[in-house]
């Protein structure tokens, strides 16, 4: 009797354990089911290479949003990666463990702050600053990049610290024993050994930047056009969906789901690479 | 020119230190800025009154209630699934193909942008299952979003329960499930609670996934099928549509204070918990 109960529990826990992967499939199925008909109708090549987005006239091309996402994400990485990595190295190598034990969770607090708060601060502090000092509308790729660069810091710092700390002590001792300075040891031994974890942190940060929506809506200007400079406004894939979902219907709504399909594919590719990079360690 | 290794170490140390200082300064700036703008707006009336003129005047009571019920639904759904999955991964199965697939699923789910969750929740719950913009649609969508967090933290918590506890229980004749229920889970509870708190924090701060599934009604909900507006959505609408910067800042201050409190509680529990186990 007891045995059957145990078996039933084990089987049901197995089903529950599959819930995450099941949900992932469910999301993929519904996004694809709703988005792919329009991609076939317009043609995939046309959908991603045309920059004509006139939903009311039935023209759906997301090229300018793909560029917008690329520019803003690249900008976020240019700001977030050096800052985040420096922080991770400093905290794990130059600061006593006890202080790091306080500073790491403090920085991780950055991840808990809602994205609308970042967007708001970008809108009222950063955008006017850019408009007055650098010209242009202020709502721009630059503003989006800076805000996203800050938002990906906790991801990069936290995962990189874990990777750096996972490097065996003996590696450092070996290098120091050969007369290398601490910094030589860090950049020639520790960072090389922690490389795959650091790469994973950057990829996950990149995923976060590509996927962020509300903060970008509030600072990037959202204009549908091919950006020419970092002071131009831009629309990303995510903001395109969020801006128009409220009133879209028919083909237009399907086109937003199709934008979601492209986004989903990009994110899943990044997830797979990050997963591989972490495994390699 | 080649720098003396000692000099380059000194330079790098300063550069890295400045970067760290800058990061901490940004964090403090965000929190202090939001609180200094928002706290002057806060008073009992603001928290307990209904909004008037779309939020231009009055308080934020329905958005506080909306945030609360939506988060509650999400937690009630995600906790059993997340803890169950964590128990299976840690207690019932060896590391192998199946755990790899499940972990990949959970990690990928954690990386899916919230706007995709919004699209998905909209098409499945709001449209296909005809739940409309409602607490239930929003809560289910949020449950999907926070599931990976709860799985990961519960797994870590369960792993810290010493193996000897289980052996003692088995030796007393307890079955596997009895051991899990009476020994493993109670000892892992602080860690599991930490995961739930982090999940609450994420639900409360979420906007993109909520606005398309729970809607933005400012009325008090009377059933699970009513639409609600959360504080995050309210803050977004007030500031983006320029309805009232003052009330937007007040709402954001409540939001930030709540999230700081949640995170501090989570770290506090985690800290006590790890200390006890050492």
XYZ file of C-alpha atoms in Angstrom:
559
model
C 0.000 0.000 0.000
C 2.676 2.401 1.106
C 4.693 1.490 -1.923
C 1.962 2.551 -4.337
C 1.687 5.887 -2.575
C 5.426 6.457 -2.915
C 5.292 5.551 -6.604
C 2.358 7.883 -7.233
C 4.196 10.720 -5.488
C 7.354 10.102 -7.469
C 5.445 10.070 -10.761
C 3.558 13.256 -9.949
C 6.732 15.032 -8.867
C 8.275 13.990 -12.162
C 5.373 15.613 -14.020
C 5.707 18.756 -11.903
C 9.440 18.833 -12.624
C 8.634 18.888 -16.314
C 6.456 21.988 -15.849
C 9.223 24.455 -16.725
C 10.099 22.763 -19.986
C 6.387 22.278 -20.707
C 5.757 25.983 -20.216
C 8.660 26.833 -22.484
C 7.076 24.693 -25.205
C 3.647 26.159 -24.561
C 5.036 29.678 -24.968
C 6.857 28.715 -28.168
C 3.751 27.031 -29.617
C 1.417 29.941 -28.952
C 3.814 32.656 -30.120
C 4.678 30.723 -33.290
C 1.065 29.745 -34.017
C 0.017 33.364 -33.837
C 3.042 34.897 -35.541
C 4.206 32.558 -38.305
C 1.127 32.866 -40.599
C 1.959 36.528 -41.154
C 5.654 35.774 -41.686
C 4.652 33.320 -44.438
C 2.218 35.812 -45.891
C 4.762 38.627 -46.099
C 7.731 36.348 -46.689
C 10.395 35.896 -44.015
C 13.053 37.732 -46.030
C 10.770 40.664 -46.658
C 9.647 40.729 -43.019
C 13.168 41.051 -41.621
C 14.848 43.101 -44.381
C 12.194 45.678 -45.194
C 12.141 48.821 -43.113
C 8.622 49.768 -44.183
C 6.388 49.390 -41.136
C 2.949 50.731 -42.064
C 0.577 48.350 -40.281
C -2.567 50.109 -41.479
C -1.506 49.724 -45.113
C -0.507 46.124 -44.605
C 3.258 46.754 -44.844
C 5.201 44.872 -42.217
C 8.990 45.167 -42.218
C 10.947 45.102 -38.967
C 14.443 45.880 -40.283
C 14.652 49.226 -38.507
C 13.611 47.600 -35.202
C 16.253 44.890 -35.647
C 18.822 47.647 -36.160
C 17.441 49.552 -33.164
C 17.809 46.458 -30.978
C 21.348 45.852 -32.294
C 22.510 49.439 -31.702
C 21.039 49.729 -28.225
C 22.251 46.271 -27.158
C 25.754 46.937 -28.508
C 25.794 50.255 -26.641
C 24.613 48.568 -23.451
C 27.407 45.991 -23.733
C 30.048 48.672 -24.404
C 28.991 50.360 -21.162
C 27.996 47.375 -19.050
C 30.742 44.845 -19.813
C 33.871 46.854 -18.861
C 32.147 48.351 -15.830
C 30.695 45.021 -14.715
C 33.880 43.026 -15.235
C 36.008 45.633 -13.433
C 33.589 45.491 -10.567
C 33.639 41.682 -10.478
C 37.459 41.554 -10.531
C 37.810 44.250 -7.883
C 35.265 42.668 -5.554
C 36.600 39.139 -5.849
C 40.365 39.875 -5.875
C 41.102 43.207 -4.193
C 38.480 43.433 -1.476
C 38.377 41.391 1.753
C 35.809 38.583 1.671
C 33.742 40.150 4.421
C 33.278 43.408 2.584
C 32.472 41.555 -0.612
C 29.835 39.540 1.243
C 28.067 42.856 1.851
C 28.741 44.540 -1.495
C 27.684 41.648 -3.751
C 24.086 41.437 -2.460
C 23.950 45.238 -2.484
C 24.786 45.271 -6.185
C 22.341 42.439 -6.772
C 19.690 44.794 -5.403
C 20.065 46.611 -8.725
C 18.460 43.575 -10.362
C 15.419 43.819 -8.117
C 14.589 47.425 -8.998
C 11.625 47.421 -11.419
C 12.476 48.301 -15.002
C 9.906 51.113 -15.018
C 11.938 52.831 -12.301
C 15.064 52.702 -14.493
C 12.994 54.018 -17.375
C 11.617 56.853 -15.286
C 15.025 57.952 -14.031
C 16.347 57.757 -17.578
C 13.437 59.888 -18.748
C 13.723 62.638 -16.129
C 17.505 62.707 -15.528
C 19.399 61.240 -18.463
C 17.285 62.354 -21.437
C 17.358 66.092 -20.537
C 21.097 65.777 -19.830
C 21.737 64.363 -23.315
C 19.417 66.873 -25.000
C 21.098 69.862 -23.384
C 24.708 68.759 -23.719
C 24.862 66.687 -26.893
C 21.882 67.928 -28.860
C 19.165 65.942 -30.585
C 15.879 64.989 -28.981
C 17.519 63.372 -25.967
C 15.262 60.340 -26.340
C 17.895 58.295 -28.125
C 19.926 55.169 -28.653
C 22.511 56.640 -26.272
C 19.965 57.055 -23.474
C 18.679 53.500 -24.056
C 22.224 52.107 -24.078
C 23.217 53.809 -20.834
C 20.084 52.674 -19.002
C 20.394 49.105 -20.304
C 24.133 49.135 -19.591
C 23.269 49.817 -15.947
C 20.463 47.263 -15.920
C 22.719 44.405 -17.062
C 25.403 45.157 -14.433
C 24.038 42.842 -11.726
C 23.844 39.904 -14.162
C 27.415 40.412 -15.376
C 28.883 41.139 -11.932
C 27.155 38.345 -10.069
C 27.879 35.546 -12.566
C 31.454 36.738 -13.220
C 32.221 36.812 -9.484
C 30.990 33.225 -9.207
C 33.185 32.238 -12.156
C 36.269 34.008 -10.771
C 35.792 32.466 -7.339
C 35.471 29.009 -8.853
C 39.088 29.231 -10.104
C 41.140 26.955 -7.816
C 43.407 28.691 -5.308
C 46.340 26.602 -6.463
C 46.308 28.357 -9.868
C 46.819 31.710 -8.149
C 49.425 30.309 -5.791
C 51.344 28.771 -8.682
C 51.442 32.058 -10.511
C 52.345 34.127 -7.464
C 55.088 31.637 -6.586
C 56.653 32.242 -9.992
C 57.012 35.900 -9.081
C 54.022 37.305 -10.934
C 52.304 40.296 -9.370
C 48.711 40.039 -8.281
C 47.468 41.856 -11.372
C 49.578 39.675 -13.686
C 48.101 36.633 -11.976
C 44.586 37.982 -12.416
C 44.760 38.815 -16.072
C 47.027 35.996 -17.196
C 45.755 33.137 -15.033
C 42.491 33.825 -13.209
C 40.599 35.527 -16.025
C 41.707 32.886 -18.540
C 40.517 30.093 -16.265
C 37.201 31.854 -15.582
C 36.679 32.701 -19.253
C 33.655 30.533 -20.002
C 31.741 31.766 -16.946
C 32.525 35.360 -17.853
C 31.372 34.770 -21.424
C 28.146 33.260 -20.062
C 27.581 36.340 -17.905
C 27.998 38.609 -20.925
C 25.620 36.524 -23.044
C 22.988 36.500 -20.307
C 23.422 40.251 -19.886
C 22.997 40.626 -23.629
C 19.800 38.570 -23.461
C 18.511 40.844 -20.753
C 19.317 43.936 -22.822
C 17.621 42.558 -25.927
C 14.546 41.537 -23.957
C 14.059 44.674 -21.875
C 10.969 46.622 -22.804
C 9.539 49.206 -20.442
C 12.784 51.022 -19.619
C 13.594 51.303 -23.335
C 10.127 52.615 -24.255
C 10.598 55.475 -21.823
C 14.033 56.644 -23.019
C 14.702 55.541 -26.608
C 12.182 57.681 -28.494
C 10.542 54.777 -30.381
C 10.651 56.332 -33.875
C 10.327 53.809 -36.715
C 13.313 54.768 -38.833
C 16.787 53.573 -39.568
C 19.039 55.166 -36.950
C 21.968 57.225 -38.300
C 23.680 58.228 -35.064
C 23.575 57.353 -31.384
C 21.665 60.571 -30.735
C 18.795 59.406 -32.984
C 15.688 57.878 -31.470
C 15.116 54.209 -32.237
C 12.530 51.496 -31.793
C 13.504 47.999 -30.695
C 11.754 44.658 -31.302
C 10.396 44.585 -27.756
C 9.142 48.157 -27.708
C 7.474 47.659 -31.095
C 5.334 44.939 -29.522
C 4.542 46.837 -26.341
C 3.717 50.126 -28.063
C 1.184 48.704 -30.497
C -0.315 45.688 -28.697
C -2.913 47.879 -27.031
C -4.764 48.710 -30.239
C -3.597 46.181 -32.855
C -6.015 43.764 -34.508
C -5.982 41.272 -37.370
C -2.815 41.201 -39.483
C -1.321 43.996 -37.391
C -1.614 41.946 -34.199
C -0.171 38.925 -35.985
C 2.752 41.072 -37.106
C 3.474 41.922 -33.471
C 3.452 38.225 -32.635
C 5.748 37.696 -35.631
C 8.090 40.282 -34.063
C 7.819 38.144 -30.935
C 8.818 35.064 -32.963
C 12.031 36.778 -34.127
C 12.752 37.903 -30.562
C 12.056 34.423 -29.182
C 14.455 32.823 -31.668
C 17.249 35.314 -30.866
C 16.815 34.780 -27.103
C 16.726 30.986 -27.403
C 19.951 31.014 -29.439
C 21.592 33.111 -26.701
C 20.207 30.788 -24.006
C 21.679 27.768 -25.753
C 25.098 29.443 -26.140
C 25.085 30.559 -22.474
C 24.036 27.111 -21.362
C 26.902 25.612 -23.377
C 29.422 28.128 -22.026
C 28.454 27.386 -18.419
C 28.577 23.629 -19.004
C 32.056 23.785 -20.445
C 33.339 24.854 -17.080
C 56.656 51.493 -23.526
C 56.404 48.630 -21.066
C 55.128 49.498 -17.661
C 56.736 48.161 -14.551
C 54.437 45.316 -13.353
C 54.101 46.956 -9.974
C 53.054 50.268 -11.507
C 50.544 48.598 -13.792
C 49.108 46.758 -10.831
C 48.680 50.044 -8.995
C 47.005 51.640 -11.995
C 44.650 48.699 -12.520
C 43.721 48.650 -8.888
C 42.705 52.303 -9.068
C 40.798 51.828 -12.351
C 38.905 48.800 -11.034
C 38.214 50.585 -7.761
C 36.755 53.568 -9.603
C 34.508 51.264 -11.655
C 33.252 49.591 -8.485
C 32.686 52.937 -6.822
C 30.764 54.141 -9.867
C 28.491 51.078 -9.837
C 27.688 51.524 -6.170
C 27.149 55.248 -6.711
C 24.629 54.503 -9.509
C 22.747 52.087 -7.276
C 22.583 54.567 -4.426
C 21.631 57.381 -6.810
C 18.668 55.419 -8.189
C 17.343 54.555 -4.757
C 17.962 57.955 -3.161
C 16.602 59.849 -6.184
C 13.364 57.837 -6.312
C 12.812 58.013 -2.567
C 13.602 61.718 -2.271
C 11.131 62.535 -5.047
C 8.478 60.133 -3.814
C 8.488 60.140 -0.032
C 7.233 63.772 0.300
C 4.116 62.691 -1.631
C 3.402 59.794 0.717
C 0.816 60.085 3.452
C -2.057 58.005 4.725
C -4.542 59.571 2.277
C -2.315 58.697 -0.678
C -2.232 55.049 0.381
C -5.870 54.703 1.385
C -7.797 56.801 -1.145
C -9.096 55.992 -4.602
C -7.476 57.781 -7.523
C -9.429 60.634 -9.041
C -9.183 61.963 -12.627
C -7.264 58.903 -13.955
C -4.717 59.217 -11.177
C -4.081 62.960 -11.480
C -5.424 63.362 -7.976
C -6.316 61.119 -5.074
C -4.528 57.996 -3.885
C -3.451 54.594 -5.111
C -5.485 52.142 -3.002
C -6.814 49.966 -5.877
C -3.326 49.570 -7.339
C -1.980 48.360 -3.992
C -4.805 45.830 -3.771
C -4.327 44.889 -7.436
C -0.616 44.282 -6.918
C -1.329 42.211 -3.821
C -3.944 39.864 -5.334
C -2.050 39.393 -8.591
C 1.143 38.497 -6.737
C -0.764 36.195 -4.405
C -2.255 34.242 -7.327
C 1.180 33.964 -8.963
C 2.823 32.697 -5.759
C 0.040 30.224 -4.971
C 0.439 28.658 -8.414
C 4.222 28.830 -8.783
C 5.277 27.674 -5.289
C 3.969 24.068 -5.394
C 5.261 23.625 -8.942
C 8.661 25.137 -8.183
C 9.219 23.302 -4.898
C 7.919 20.044 -6.395
C 10.305 20.353 -9.325
C 13.198 21.147 -6.972
C 12.377 18.115 -4.783
C 12.331 15.861 -7.825
C 15.609 17.258 -9.190
C 17.448 16.901 -5.897
C 15.899 13.852 -4.199
C 14.597 11.518 -6.861
C 16.975 11.607 -9.749
C 20.699 11.482 -10.415
C 22.355 14.165 -12.508
C 21.920 13.083 -16.095
C 20.054 13.704 -19.308
C 16.686 14.356 -17.689
C 18.002 16.830 -15.108
C 19.923 18.570 -17.896
C 16.750 18.963 -19.957
C 14.724 20.201 -16.989
C 17.429 22.673 -15.941
C 17.774 23.904 -19.506
C 14.005 24.461 -19.551
C 14.076 26.404 -16.300
C 17.103 28.492 -17.289
C 15.652 29.283 -20.707
C 12.337 30.233 -19.145
C 14.263 32.619 -16.870
C 15.808 34.253 -19.941
C 12.554 34.797 -21.859
C 11.772 38.543 -22.020
C 8.754 39.670 -20.064
C 7.101 41.091 -23.177
C 7.038 37.549 -24.641
C 5.319 36.367 -21.466
C 2.877 39.220 -22.000
C 2.144 38.159 -25.593
C 1.788 34.550 -24.542
C -0.475 35.282 -21.572
C -2.577 37.530 -23.755
C -3.127 34.986 -26.512
C -3.569 31.935 -24.245
C -5.410 33.229 -21.182
C -7.054 36.452 -22.308
C -8.094 35.399 -25.827
C -8.067 31.594 -26.246
C -9.296 30.632 -22.778
C -11.578 33.699 -22.714
C -10.508 34.818 -19.244
C -10.254 38.407 -20.445
C -7.973 40.964 -18.808
C -8.168 39.594 -15.324
C -6.397 38.753 -12.081
C -6.351 35.120 -13.161
C -4.759 35.787 -16.587
C -2.155 38.082 -15.047
C -1.482 35.799 -12.082
C -0.984 32.734 -14.292
C 1.383 34.656 -16.563
C 3.411 35.885 -13.593
C 3.484 32.350 -12.160
C 5.218 31.195 -15.360
C 7.720 34.032 -15.011
C 8.737 33.406 -11.426
C 8.786 29.608 -11.627
C 12.520 29.424 -12.540
C 13.476 31.594 -9.535
C 11.535 29.373 -7.164
C 12.957 26.174 -8.657
C 16.547 27.444 -8.428
C 16.418 28.776 -4.860
C 14.460 25.749 -3.570
C 16.958 23.409 -5.185
C 19.859 25.200 -3.500
C 18.019 25.177 -0.181
C 17.291 21.448 -0.380
C 20.897 20.690 -1.296
C 22.150 22.361 1.906
C 20.182 19.925 4.121
C 22.893 17.513 5.335
C 22.622 13.975 4.023
C 22.859 12.565 7.548
C 19.400 14.009 8.360
C 17.915 11.835 5.640
C 19.866 8.768 6.788
C 18.557 9.126 10.328
C 15.017 9.371 9.028
C 15.413 6.347 6.752
C 16.943 4.331 9.580
C 13.844 5.030 11.662
C 11.806 3.346 8.948
C 10.453 6.448 7.232
C 9.753 6.234 3.539
C 11.303 8.595 1.044
C 8.270 10.878 0.872
C 7.892 10.931 4.664
C 11.546 11.901 4.939
C 11.106 14.691 2.402
C 7.927 15.977 3.997
C 9.020 15.805 7.627
C 12.796 16.264 7.474
C 14.062 17.756 4.229
C 11.425 20.412 3.484
C 11.174 21.826 7.034
C 14.958 22.206 7.108
C 15.028 23.780 3.663
C 12.152 26.113 4.497
C 14.160 29.345 5.011
C 15.771 28.941 1.592
C 12.427 28.167 -0.033
C 10.890 31.236 1.609
C 13.773 33.319 0.233
C 12.906 32.104 -3.265
C 9.251 32.979 -2.751
C 10.188 36.463 -1.534
C 12.389 37.034 -4.584
C 9.459 35.837 -6.725
C 7.177 38.335 -4.986
C 9.694 41.084 -5.703
C 9.784 40.172 -9.373
C 5.965 40.004 -9.661
C 5.518 43.360 -7.965
C 8.015 45.093 -10.236
C 6.778 43.566 -13.486
C 5.010 45.759 -16.023
C 5.218 44.454 -19.596
C 3.779 41.010 -18.849
C 1.050 42.380 -16.601
C -0.312 45.245 -18.658
C -1.465 42.924 -21.488
C -2.871 40.204 -19.242
C -4.330 41.888 -16.154
C -5.263 45.128 -17.911
C -5.260 48.482 -16.178
C -8.671 48.971 -14.551
C -8.669 51.304 -11.566
C -11.799 49.751 -10.033
C -11.643 47.436 -7.055
C -11.845 43.807 -8.226
C -14.743 41.690 -6.991
C -13.681 38.378 -8.535
C -10.678 36.660 -10.075
C -12.062 37.538 -13.500
C -11.854 41.290 -12.945
C -9.117 43.440 -14.378
C -6.707 45.190 -11.995
C -3.936 47.741 -12.304
C -0.722 47.094 -10.389
C 1.463 49.801 -8.878
C 4.107 49.296 -11.574
C 1.544 49.679 -14.358
C 0.044 52.714 -12.618
C 3.484 54.307 -12.261
C 4.199 53.613 -15.929
C 0.903 55.085 -17.158
C 1.122 58.162 -14.920
C 4.670 59.030 -15.918
C 4.580 58.081 -19.596
C 1.307 59.812 -20.348
C 2.381 62.742 -18.192
C -0.780 62.508 -16.067
C 0.893 63.391 -12.789
C 4.623 63.278 -12.103
C 3.945 63.887 -8.421
C 1.687 60.872 -8.010
C 3.970 58.801 -10.248
C 6.874 59.480 -7.880
C 4.732 58.619 -4.867
C 3.741 55.302 -6.426
C 7.359 54.567 -7.341
C 8.483 55.293 -3.780
C 5.992 52.746 -2.420
C 7.228 50.288 -5.039
C 10.921 50.830 -4.263
C 10.424 50.696 -0.488
C 8.484 47.460 -0.832
C 11.082 45.866 -3.097
C 13.976 46.934 -0.869
C 12.159 45.476 2.131
C 11.519 42.207 0.286
C 15.154 41.873 -0.810
C 16.517 42.720 2.625
C 14.203 40.143 4.207
C 15.358 37.555 1.691
C 19.047 38.236 2.411
C 18.408 38.300 6.132
C 16.717 34.890 6.074
C 19.423 33.497 3.792
C 22.149 34.854 6.061
C 20.649 33.343 9.214
C 20.035 30.123 7.384
C 23.554 29.618 6.035
C 25.065 30.551 9.393
C 23.002 27.912 11.145
C 24.174 25.238 8.795
C 27.853 25.920 9.162
